[in-house]
Amino acid sequence: LSALTAFLQEPTHAELYPAPLLSALLGWLVDEAASEIFVLDARTLRFIIVNRGARENLGYTQAELEGMTPYDLAPHRAPGEIERLLESVLRGEVPRLRLAGINRRKDGTSYPIEATVQLFAEQDPPVLLITGEDVTARREQEAALRRSEERFATAFHSSPDAITITDLADGRMVDVNEGFTAIAGWPR
């Protein structure tokens, strides 16, 4: 936020974009961002601001979230566990921290999230900025790719027919199956 303050104090920007306009623009950008954005009081871990994307994915209103902490979204976490995870960023030992976890929605369903946490200690109160991504679709795509690769490997290796995988650029055989070695008499 201090970088933003410095940005806002530059005369060219201040003249072109009055502070109230920039403040409104920043608020709109945060709320409309594709990422889930959470601003928490670093001392209590209570949510101060949660953007629209996160609210819609979680199913909570801003008013409901303001009385909550990350423990309400991750009830599987033991008391004190989140503080231990955040310890290095809260102490200022690292500028940001990448975390992965599971968030539970208001309706009881859950989704995997990967997030980056940053501390802004110069604020009063100090705040944590958490930007996160629901990685459900990516994980589903990765699982589908693994299943496809497994099916291919099974078909490739178990086929009695001679099958080769060849590098098109140089014609070099990259892999051959057992059917090929049996017919050609070459070892793998």
mmCIF file with all atom_site columns, C-alpha atoms in Angstrom:
data_model
loop_
_atom_site.group_PDB
_atom_site.id
_atom_site.type_symbol
_atom_site.label_atom_id
_atom_site.label_alt_id
_atom_site.label_comp_id
_atom_site.label_asym_id
_atom_site.label_entity_id
_atom_site.label_seq_id
_atom_site.pdbx_PDB_ins_code
_atom_site.Cartn_x
_atom_site.Cartn_y
_atom_site.Cartn_z
_atom_site.occupancy
_atom_site.B_iso_or_equiv
_atom_site.pdbx_formal_charge
_atom_site.auth_seq_id
_atom_site.auth_comp_id
_atom_site.auth_asym_id
_atom_site.auth_atom_id
_atom_site.pdbx_PDB_model_num
ATOM 1   C CA . LEU A 1 1   ? 0.000   0.000   0.000   1.00 0.00 ? 1   LEU A CA 1
ATOM 2   C CA . SER A 1 2   ? 2.936   2.381   0.552   1.00 0.00 ? 2   SER A CA 1
ATOM 3   C CA . ALA A 1 3   ? 3.872   1.927   -3.121  1.00 0.00 ? 3   ALA A CA 1
ATOM 4   C CA . LEU A 1 4   ? 0.300   2.837   -4.024  1.00 0.00 ? 4   LEU A CA 1
ATOM 5   C CA . THR A 1 5   ? 0.492   5.894   -1.771  1.00 0.00 ? 5   THR A CA 1
ATOM 6   C CA . ALA A 1 6   ? 3.709   6.985   -3.506  1.00 0.00 ? 6   ALA A CA 1
ATOM 7   C CA . PHE A 1 7   ? 2.066   6.385   -6.868  1.00 0.00 ? 7   PHE A CA 1
ATOM 8   C CA . LEU A 1 8   ? -0.910  8.520   -5.884  1.00 0.00 ? 8   LEU A CA 1
ATOM 9   C CA . GLN A 1 9   ? 1.376   11.339  -4.735  1.00 0.00 ? 9   GLN A CA 1
ATOM 10  C CA . GLU A 1 10  ? 3.124   11.717  -8.097  1.00 0.00 ? 10  GLU A CA 1
ATOM 11  C CA . PRO A 1 11  ? 1.959   15.069  -9.486  1.00 0.00 ? 11  PRO A CA 1
ATOM 12  C CA . THR A 1 12  ? 1.252   13.842  -12.991 1.00 0.00 ? 12  THR A CA 1
ATOM 13  C CA . HIS A 1 13  ? -1.007  11.089  -11.717 1.00 0.00 ? 13  HIS A CA 1
ATOM 14  C CA . ALA A 1 14  ? -2.622  13.252  -9.079  1.00 0.00 ? 14  ALA A CA 1
ATOM 15  C CA . GLU A 1 15  ? -3.426  15.877  -11.687 1.00 0.00 ? 15  GLU A CA 1
ATOM 16  C CA . LEU A 1 16  ? -4.763  13.379  -14.199 1.00 0.00 ? 16  LEU A CA 1
ATOM 17  C CA . TYR A 1 17  ? -6.495  11.103  -11.717 1.00 0.00 ? 17  TYR A CA 1
ATOM 18  C CA . PRO A 1 18  ? -7.698  12.709  -8.483  1.00 0.00 ? 18  PRO A CA 1
ATOM 19  C CA . ALA A 1 19  ? -7.233  10.497  -5.403  1.00 0.00 ? 19  ALA A CA 1
ATOM 20  C CA . PRO A 1 20  ? -10.978 9.838   -4.947  1.00 0.00 ? 20  PRO A CA 1
ATOM 21  C CA . LEU A 1 21  ? -11.196 8.611   -8.548  1.00 0.00 ? 21  LEU A CA 1
ATOM 22  C CA . LEU A 1 22  ? -8.125  6.375   -8.150  1.00 0.00 ? 22  LEU A CA 1
ATOM 23  C CA . SER A 1 23  ? -9.412  5.029   -4.857  1.00 0.00 ? 23  SER A CA 1
ATOM 24  C CA . ALA A 1 24  ? -12.734 4.154   -6.472  1.00 0.00 ? 24  ALA A CA 1
ATOM 25  C CA . LEU A 1 25  ? -10.954 2.597   -9.451  1.00 0.00 ? 25  LEU A CA 1
ATOM 26  C CA . LEU A 1 26  ? -8.723  0.510   -7.200  1.00 0.00 ? 26  LEU A CA 1
ATOM 27  C CA . GLY A 1 27  ? -11.733 -0.679  -5.200  1.00 0.00 ? 27  GLY A CA 1
ATOM 28  C CA . TRP A 1 28  ? -13.549 -1.638  -8.400  1.00 0.00 ? 28  TRP A CA 1
ATOM 29  C CA . LEU A 1 29  ? -10.485 -3.462  -9.798  1.00 0.00 ? 29  LEU A CA 1
ATOM 30  C CA . VAL A 1 30  ? -10.038 -5.473  -6.601  1.00 0.00 ? 30  VAL A CA 1
ATOM 31  C CA . ASP A 1 31  ? -13.713 -6.390  -6.485  1.00 0.00 ? 31  ASP A CA 1
ATOM 32  C CA . GLU A 1 32  ? -13.838 -7.386  -10.161 1.00 0.00 ? 32  GLU A CA 1
ATOM 33  C CA . ALA A 1 33  ? -10.502 -9.259  -10.240 1.00 0.00 ? 33  ALA A CA 1
ATOM 34  C CA . ALA A 1 34  ? -10.606 -12.851 -11.474 1.00 0.00 ? 34  ALA A CA 1
ATOM 35  C CA . SER A 1 35  ? -8.593  -13.974 -8.438  1.00 0.00 ? 35  SER A CA 1
ATOM 36  C CA . GLU A 1 36  ? -10.160 -14.421 -5.046  1.00 0.00 ? 36  GLU A CA 1
ATOM 37  C CA . ILE A 1 37  ? -8.916  -11.531 -2.904  1.00 0.00 ? 37  ILE A CA 1
ATOM 38  C CA . PHE A 1 38  ? -9.078  -11.397 0.882   1.00 0.00 ? 38  PHE A CA 1
ATOM 39  C CA . VAL A 1 39  ? -7.844  -8.609  3.164   1.00 0.00 ? 39  VAL A CA 1
ATOM 40  C CA . LEU A 1 40  ? -7.526  -9.693  6.798   1.00 0.00 ? 40  LEU A CA 1
ATOM 41  C CA . ASP A 1 41  ? -6.646  -7.969  10.037  1.00 0.00 ? 41  ASP A CA 1
ATOM 42  C CA . ALA A 1 42  ? -3.203  -9.529  10.674  1.00 0.00 ? 42  ALA A CA 1
ATOM 43  C CA . ARG A 1 43  ? -3.754  -9.550  14.443  1.00 0.00 ? 43  ARG A CA 1
ATOM 44  C CA . THR A 1 44  ? -7.168  -11.226 14.579  1.00 0.00 ? 44  THR A CA 1
ATOM 45  C CA . LEU A 1 45  ? -7.249  -12.875 11.119  1.00 0.00 ? 45  LEU A CA 1
ATOM 46  C CA . ARG A 1 46  ? -10.778 -11.519 10.670  1.00 0.00 ? 46  ARG A CA 1
ATOM 47  C CA . PHE A 1 47  ? -11.748 -10.714 7.113   1.00 0.00 ? 47  PHE A CA 1
ATOM 48  C CA . ILE A 1 48  ? -11.951 -6.979  6.383   1.00 0.00 ? 48  ILE A CA 1
ATOM 49  C CA . ILE A 1 49  ? -12.561 -7.101  2.609   1.00 0.00 ? 49  ILE A CA 1
ATOM 50  C CA . VAL A 1 50  ? -13.424 -10.051 0.373   1.00 0.00 ? 50  VAL A CA 1
ATOM 51  C CA . ASN A 1 51  ? -13.853 -9.432  -3.334  1.00 0.00 ? 51  ASN A CA 1
ATOM 52  C CA . ARG A 1 52  ? -16.861 -10.432 -5.413  1.00 0.00 ? 52  ARG A CA 1
ATOM 53  C CA . GLY A 1 53  ? -15.178 -13.449 -7.016  1.00 0.00 ? 53  GLY A CA 1
ATOM 54  C CA . ALA A 1 54  ? -14.416 -14.975 -3.621  1.00 0.00 ? 54  ALA A CA 1
ATOM 55  C CA . ARG A 1 55  ? -17.848 -14.090 -2.216  1.00 0.00 ? 55  ARG A CA 1
ATOM 56  C CA . GLU A 1 56  ? -19.602 -15.708 -5.180  1.00 0.00 ? 56  GLU A CA 1
ATOM 57  C CA . ASN A 1 57  ? -17.456 -18.844 -5.056  1.00 0.00 ? 57  ASN A CA 1
ATOM 58  C CA . LEU A 1 58  ? -17.879 -19.174 -1.295  1.00 0.00 ? 58  LEU A CA 1
ATOM 59  C CA . GLY A 1 59  ? -21.575 -18.219 -1.223  1.00 0.00 ? 59  GLY A CA 1
ATOM 60  C CA . TYR A 1 60  ? -21.206 -15.694 1.606   1.00 0.00 ? 60  TYR A CA 1
ATOM 61  C CA . THR A 1 61  ? -22.049 -11.998 1.688   1.00 0.00 ? 61  THR A CA 1
ATOM 62  C CA . GLN A 1 62  ? -19.465 -9.380  2.650   1.00 0.00 ? 62  GLN A CA 1
ATOM 63  C CA . ALA A 1 63  ? -21.324 -8.842  5.936   1.00 0.00 ? 63  ALA A CA 1
ATOM 64  C CA . GLU A 1 64  ? -21.193 -12.558 6.771   1.00 0.00 ? 64  GLU A CA 1
ATOM 65  C CA . LEU A 1 65  ? -17.488 -12.789 5.931   1.00 0.00 ? 65  LEU A CA 1
ATOM 66  C CA . GLU A 1 66  ? -16.577 -9.761  8.087   1.00 0.00 ? 66  GLU A CA 1
ATOM 67  C CA . GLY A 1 67  ? -17.290 -11.818 11.204  1.00 0.00 ? 67  GLY A CA 1
ATOM 68  C CA . MET A 1 68  ? -15.257 -14.777 9.969   1.00 0.00 ? 68  MET A CA 1
ATOM 69  C CA . THR A 1 69  ? -11.630 -15.930 9.846   1.00 0.00 ? 69  THR A CA 1
ATOM 70  C CA . PRO A 1 70  ? -9.857  -18.427 7.573   1.00 0.00 ? 70  PRO A CA 1
ATOM 71  C CA . TYR A 1 71  ? -10.744 -21.125 10.123  1.00 0.00 ? 71  TYR A CA 1
ATOM 72  C CA . ASP A 1 72  ? -14.394 -20.706 9.092   1.00 0.00 ? 72  ASP A CA 1
ATOM 73  C CA . LEU A 1 73  ? -13.423 -21.539 5.499   1.00 0.00 ? 73  LEU A CA 1
ATOM 74  C CA . ALA A 1 74  ? -10.981 -24.300 6.478   1.00 0.00 ? 74  ALA A CA 1
ATOM 75  C CA . PRO A 1 75  ? -12.607 -26.070 9.441   1.00 0.00 ? 75  PRO A CA 1
ATOM 76  C CA . HIS A 1 76  ? -10.282 -29.048 8.957   1.00 0.00 ? 76  HIS A CA 1
ATOM 77  C CA . ARG A 1 77  ? -7.396  -26.880 10.242  1.00 0.00 ? 77  ARG A CA 1
ATOM 78  C CA . ALA A 1 78  ? -6.525  -27.375 13.910  1.00 0.00 ? 78  ALA A CA 1
ATOM 79  C CA . PRO A 1 79  ? -6.526  -24.342 16.235  1.00 0.00 ? 79  PRO A CA 1
ATOM 80  C CA . GLY A 1 80  ? -3.253  -22.436 15.774  1.00 0.00 ? 80  GLY A CA 1
ATOM 81  C CA . GLU A 1 81  ? -2.397  -24.204 12.513  1.00 0.00 ? 81  GLU A CA 1
ATOM 82  C CA . ILE A 1 82  ? -3.107  -21.209 10.280  1.00 0.00 ? 82  ILE A CA 1
ATOM 83  C CA . GLU A 1 83  ? -1.015  -18.952 12.513  1.00 0.00 ? 83  GLU A CA 1
ATOM 84  C CA . ARG A 1 84  ? 1.861   -21.466 12.259  1.00 0.00 ? 84  ARG A CA 1
ATOM 85  C CA . LEU A 1 85  ? 1.520   -21.526 8.459   1.00 0.00 ? 85  LEU A CA 1
ATOM 86  C CA . LEU A 1 86  ? 1.601   -17.713 8.356   1.00 0.00 ? 86  LEU A CA 1
ATOM 87  C CA . GLU A 1 87  ? 4.354   -17.310 10.962  1.00 0.00 ? 87  GLU A CA 1
ATOM 88  C CA . SER A 1 88  ? 7.209   -16.526 8.541   1.00 0.00 ? 88  SER A CA 1
ATOM 89  C CA . VAL A 1 89  ? 5.233   -13.828 6.742   1.00 0.00 ? 89  VAL A CA 1
ATOM 90  C CA . LEU A 1 90  ? 3.802   -12.375 9.968   1.00 0.00 ? 90  LEU A CA 1
ATOM 91  C CA . ARG A 1 91  ? 7.337   -12.039 11.385  1.00 0.00 ? 91  ARG A CA 1
ATOM 92  C CA . GLY A 1 92  ? 8.526   -10.375 8.189   1.00 0.00 ? 92  GLY A CA 1
ATOM 93  C CA . GLU A 1 93  ? 10.976  -13.208 7.461   1.00 0.00 ? 93  GLU A CA 1
ATOM 94  C CA . VAL A 1 94  ? 9.607   -13.661 3.933   1.00 0.00 ? 94  VAL A CA 1
ATOM 95  C CA . PRO A 1 95  ? 7.865   -11.055 1.756   1.00 0.00 ? 95  PRO A CA 1
ATOM 96  C CA . ARG A 1 96  ? 5.204   -13.476 0.567   1.00 0.00 ? 96  ARG A CA 1
ATOM 97  C CA . LEU A 1 97  ? 4.119   -17.031 1.110   1.00 0.00 ? 97  LEU A CA 1
ATOM 98  C CA . ARG A 1 98  ? 2.516   -19.530 -1.263  1.00 0.00 ? 98  ARG A CA 1
ATOM 99  C CA . LEU A 1 99  ? -0.017  -21.889 0.307   1.00 0.00 ? 99  LEU A CA 1
ATOM 100 C CA . ALA A 1 100 ? -2.389  -24.565 -0.900  1.00 0.00 ? 100 ALA A CA 1
ATOM 101 C CA . GLY A 1 101 ? -5.485  -25.684 0.929   1.00 0.00 ? 101 GLY A CA 1
ATOM 102 C CA . ILE A 1 102 ? -9.164  -26.517 0.791   1.00 0.00 ? 102 ILE A CA 1
ATOM 103 C CA . ASN A 1 103 ? -11.878 -23.879 1.259   1.00 0.00 ? 103 ASN A CA 1
ATOM 104 C CA . ARG A 1 104 ? -15.375 -24.857 2.345   1.00 0.00 ? 104 ARG A CA 1
ATOM 105 C CA . ARG A 1 105 ? -18.312 -22.974 0.857   1.00 0.00 ? 105 ARG A CA 1
ATOM 106 C CA . LYS A 1 106 ? -21.403 -21.906 2.752   1.00 0.00 ? 106 LYS A CA 1
ATOM 107 C CA . ASP A 1 107 ? -23.328 -24.826 1.202   1.00 0.00 ? 107 ASP A CA 1
ATOM 108 C CA . GLY A 1 108 ? -20.798 -27.316 2.630   1.00 0.00 ? 108 GLY A CA 1
ATOM 109 C CA . THR A 1 109 ? -19.034 -28.156 -0.637  1.00 0.00 ? 109 THR A CA 1
ATOM 110 C CA . SER A 1 110 ? -15.328 -27.491 -0.882  1.00 0.00 ? 110 SER A CA 1
ATOM 111 C CA . TYR A 1 111 ? -12.697 -26.610 -3.462  1.00 0.00 ? 111 TYR A CA 1
ATOM 112 C CA . PRO A 1 112 ? -8.913  -26.594 -3.672  1.00 0.00 ? 112 PRO A CA 1
ATOM 113 C CA . ILE A 1 113 ? -7.277  -23.179 -3.518  1.00 0.00 ? 113 ILE A CA 1
ATOM 114 C CA . GLU A 1 114 ? -3.730  -21.982 -4.064  1.00 0.00 ? 114 GLU A CA 1
ATOM 115 C CA . ALA A 1 115 ? -2.951  -18.612 -2.542  1.00 0.00 ? 115 ALA A CA 1
ATOM 116 C CA . THR A 1 116 ? -0.256  -16.021 -2.023  1.00 0.00 ? 116 THR A CA 1
ATOM 117 C CA . VAL A 1 117 ? -0.132  -14.204 1.317   1.00 0.00 ? 117 VAL A CA 1
ATOM 118 C CA . GLN A 1 118 ? 1.540   -10.819 1.881   1.00 0.00 ? 118 GLN A CA 1
ATOM 119 C CA . LEU A 1 119 ? 1.795   -8.756  5.054   1.00 0.00 ? 119 LEU A CA 1
ATOM 120 C CA . PHE A 1 120 ? 1.346   -4.982  5.025   1.00 0.00 ? 120 PHE A CA 1
ATOM 121 C CA . ALA A 1 121 ? 2.694   -4.198  8.488   1.00 0.00 ? 121 ALA A CA 1
ATOM 122 C CA . GLU A 1 122 ? 2.766   -0.407  8.045   1.00 0.00 ? 122 GLU A CA 1
ATOM 123 C CA . GLN A 1 123 ? -1.033  -0.257  8.087   1.00 0.00 ? 123 GLN A CA 1
ATOM 124 C CA . ASP A 1 124 ? -2.947  0.265   11.300  1.00 0.00 ? 124 ASP A CA 1
ATOM 125 C CA . PRO A 1 125 ? -4.038  -2.398  11.905  1.00 0.00 ? 125 PRO A CA 1
ATOM 126 C CA . PRO A 1 126 ? -1.510  -4.449  9.925   1.00 0.00 ? 126 PRO A CA 1
ATOM 127 C CA . VAL A 1 127 ? -3.253  -6.376  7.167   1.00 0.00 ? 127 VAL A CA 1
ATOM 128 C CA . LEU A 1 128 ? -2.713  -9.562  5.235   1.00 0.00 ? 128 LEU A CA 1
ATOM 129 C CA . LEU A 1 129 ? -3.497  -9.592  1.527   1.00 0.00 ? 129 LEU A CA 1
ATOM 130 C CA . ILE A 1 130 ? -4.372  -13.034 0.245   1.00 0.00 ? 130 ILE A CA 1
ATOM 131 C CA . THR A 1 131 ? -4.860  -13.606 -3.462  1.00 0.00 ? 131 THR A CA 1
ATOM 132 C CA . GLY A 1 132 ? -6.097  -17.048 -4.347  1.00 0.00 ? 132 GLY A CA 1
ATOM 133 C CA . GLU A 1 133 ? -7.175  -19.211 -7.242  1.00 0.00 ? 133 GLU A CA 1
ATOM 134 C CA . ASP A 1 134 ? -9.772  -21.965 -7.236  1.00 0.00 ? 134 ASP A CA 1
ATOM 135 C CA . VAL A 1 135 ? -7.715  -24.727 -8.877  1.00 0.00 ? 135 VAL A CA 1
ATOM 136 C CA . THR A 1 136 ? -10.569 -27.230 -9.302  1.00 0.00 ? 136 THR A CA 1
ATOM 137 C CA . ALA A 1 137 ? -10.553 -27.039 -13.113 1.00 0.00 ? 137 ALA A CA 1
ATOM 138 C CA . ARG A 1 138 ? -6.777  -27.321 -13.335 1.00 0.00 ? 138 ARG A CA 1
ATOM 139 C CA . ARG A 1 139 ? -6.701  -30.345 -11.056 1.00 0.00 ? 139 ARG A CA 1
ATOM 140 C CA . GLU A 1 140 ? -9.490  -31.994 -13.069 1.00 0.00 ? 140 GLU A CA 1
ATOM 141 C CA . GLN A 1 141 ? -7.521  -31.371 -16.284 1.00 0.00 ? 141 GLN A CA 1
ATOM 142 C CA . GLU A 1 142 ? -4.339  -32.788 -14.713 1.00 0.00 ? 142 GLU A CA 1
ATOM 143 C CA . ALA A 1 143 ? -6.245  -35.904 -13.572 1.00 0.00 ? 143 ALA A CA 1
ATOM 144 C CA . ALA A 1 144 ? -7.767  -36.353 -17.047 1.00 0.00 ? 144 ALA A CA 1
ATOM 145 C CA . LEU A 1 145 ? -4.313  -36.028 -18.607 1.00 0.00 ? 145 LEU A CA 1
ATOM 146 C CA . ARG A 1 146 ? -2.879  -38.632 -16.203 1.00 0.00 ? 146 ARG A CA 1
ATOM 147 C CA . ARG A 1 147 ? -5.734  -41.049 -17.035 1.00 0.00 ? 147 ARG A CA 1
ATOM 148 C CA . SER A 1 148 ? -5.154  -40.500 -20.750 1.00 0.00 ? 148 SER A CA 1
ATOM 149 C CA . GLU A 1 149 ? -1.412  -41.079 -20.386 1.00 0.00 ? 149 GLU A CA 1
ATOM 150 C CA . GLU A 1 150 ? -2.063  -44.270 -18.410 1.00 0.00 ? 150 GLU A CA 1
ATOM 151 C CA . ARG A 1 151 ? -4.477  -45.570 -21.080 1.00 0.00 ? 151 ARG A CA 1
ATOM 152 C CA . PHE A 1 152 ? -1.948  -44.789 -23.810 1.00 0.00 ? 152 PHE A CA 1
ATOM 153 C CA . ALA A 1 153 ? 0.913   -46.448 -21.903 1.00 0.00 ? 153 ALA A CA 1
ATOM 154 C CA . THR A 1 154 ? -1.195  -49.555 -21.273 1.00 0.00 ? 154 THR A CA 1
ATOM 155 C CA . ALA A 1 155 ? -2.223  -49.821 -24.937 1.00 0.00 ? 155 ALA A CA 1
ATOM 156 C CA . PHE A 1 156 ? 1.301   -49.072 -26.178 1.00 0.00 ? 156 PHE A CA 1
ATOM 157 C CA . HIS A 1 157 ? 3.072   -51.579 -23.940 1.00 0.00 ? 157 HIS A CA 1
ATOM 158 C CA . SER A 1 158 ? 0.509   -54.403 -24.093 1.00 0.00 ? 158 SER A CA 1
ATOM 159 C CA . SER A 1 159 ? -0.153  -54.405 -27.847 1.00 0.00 ? 159 SER A CA 1
ATOM 160 C CA . PRO A 1 160 ? 1.222   -57.432 -29.701 1.00 0.00 ? 160 PRO A CA 1
ATOM 161 C CA . ASP A 1 161 ? 1.612   -55.192 -32.749 1.00 0.00 ? 161 ASP A CA 1
ATOM 162 C CA . ALA A 1 162 ? 4.932   -53.452 -33.376 1.00 0.00 ? 162 ALA A CA 1
ATOM 163 C CA . ILE A 1 163 ? 4.590   -49.817 -32.286 1.00 0.00 ? 163 ILE A CA 1
ATOM 164 C CA . THR A 1 164 ? 7.292   -47.173 -32.292 1.00 0.00 ? 164 THR A CA 1
ATOM 165 C CA . ILE A 1 165 ? 7.352   -43.568 -31.191 1.00 0.00 ? 165 ILE A CA 1
ATOM 166 C CA . THR A 1 166 ? 9.569   -41.630 -33.560 1.00 0.00 ? 166 THR A CA 1
ATOM 167 C CA . ASP A 1 167 ? 10.938  -38.096 -33.385 1.00 0.00 ? 167 ASP A CA 1
ATOM 168 C CA . LEU A 1 168 ? 9.601   -36.484 -36.559 1.00 0.00 ? 168 LEU A CA 1
ATOM 169 C CA . ALA A 1 169 ? 12.469  -34.005 -36.748 1.00 0.00 ? 169 ALA A CA 1
ATOM 170 C CA . ASP A 1 170 ? 15.268  -36.554 -37.047 1.00 0.00 ? 170 ASP A CA 1
ATOM 171 C CA . GLY A 1 171 ? 13.536  -39.916 -37.510 1.00 0.00 ? 171 GLY A CA 1
ATOM 172 C CA . ARG A 1 172 ? 15.080  -41.279 -34.301 1.00 0.00 ? 172 ARG A CA 1
ATOM 173 C CA . MET A 1 173 ? 13.064  -43.905 -32.419 1.00 0.00 ? 173 MET A CA 1
ATOM 174 C CA . VAL A 1 174 ? 12.196  -42.523 -28.997 1.00 0.00 ? 174 VAL A CA 1
ATOM 175 C CA . ASP A 1 175 ? 10.457  -45.643 -27.700 1.00 0.00 ? 175 ASP A CA 1
ATOM 176 C CA . VAL A 1 176 ? 9.367   -49.059 -28.920 1.00 0.00 ? 176 VAL A CA 1
ATOM 177 C CA . ASN A 1 177 ? 6.943   -51.524 -27.424 1.00 0.00 ? 177 ASN A CA 1
ATOM 178 C CA . GLU A 1 178 ? 7.421   -55.221 -26.634 1.00 0.00 ? 178 GLU A CA 1
ATOM 179 C CA . GLY A 1 179 ? 5.599   -56.155 -29.853 1.00 0.00 ? 179 GLY A CA 1
ATOM 180 C CA . PHE A 1 180 ? 8.278   -54.306 -31.834 1.00 0.00 ? 180 PHE A CA 1
ATOM 181 C CA . THR A 1 181 ? 11.160  -55.973 -29.970 1.00 0.00 ? 181 THR A CA 1
ATOM 182 C CA . ALA A 1 182 ? 9.594   -59.419 -30.501 1.00 0.00 ? 182 ALA A CA 1
ATOM 183 C CA . ILE A 1 183 ? 9.170   -58.877 -34.247 1.00 0.00 ? 183 ILE A CA 1
ATOM 184 C CA . ALA A 1 184 ? 12.440  -56.995 -34.865 1.00 0.00 ? 184 ALA A CA 1
ATOM 185 C CA . GLY A 1 185 ? 14.504  -59.074 -32.477 1.00 0.00 ? 185 GLY A CA 1
ATOM 186 C CA . TRP A 1 186 ? 16.053  -55.916 -31.020 1.00 0.00 ? 186 TRP A CA 1
ATOM 187 C CA . PRO A 1 187 ? 16.341  -55.276 -27.304 1.00 0.00 ? 187 PRO A CA 1
ATOM 188 C CA . ARG A 1 188 ? 14.647  -52.227 -25.867 1.00 0.00 ? 188 ARG A CA 1
#
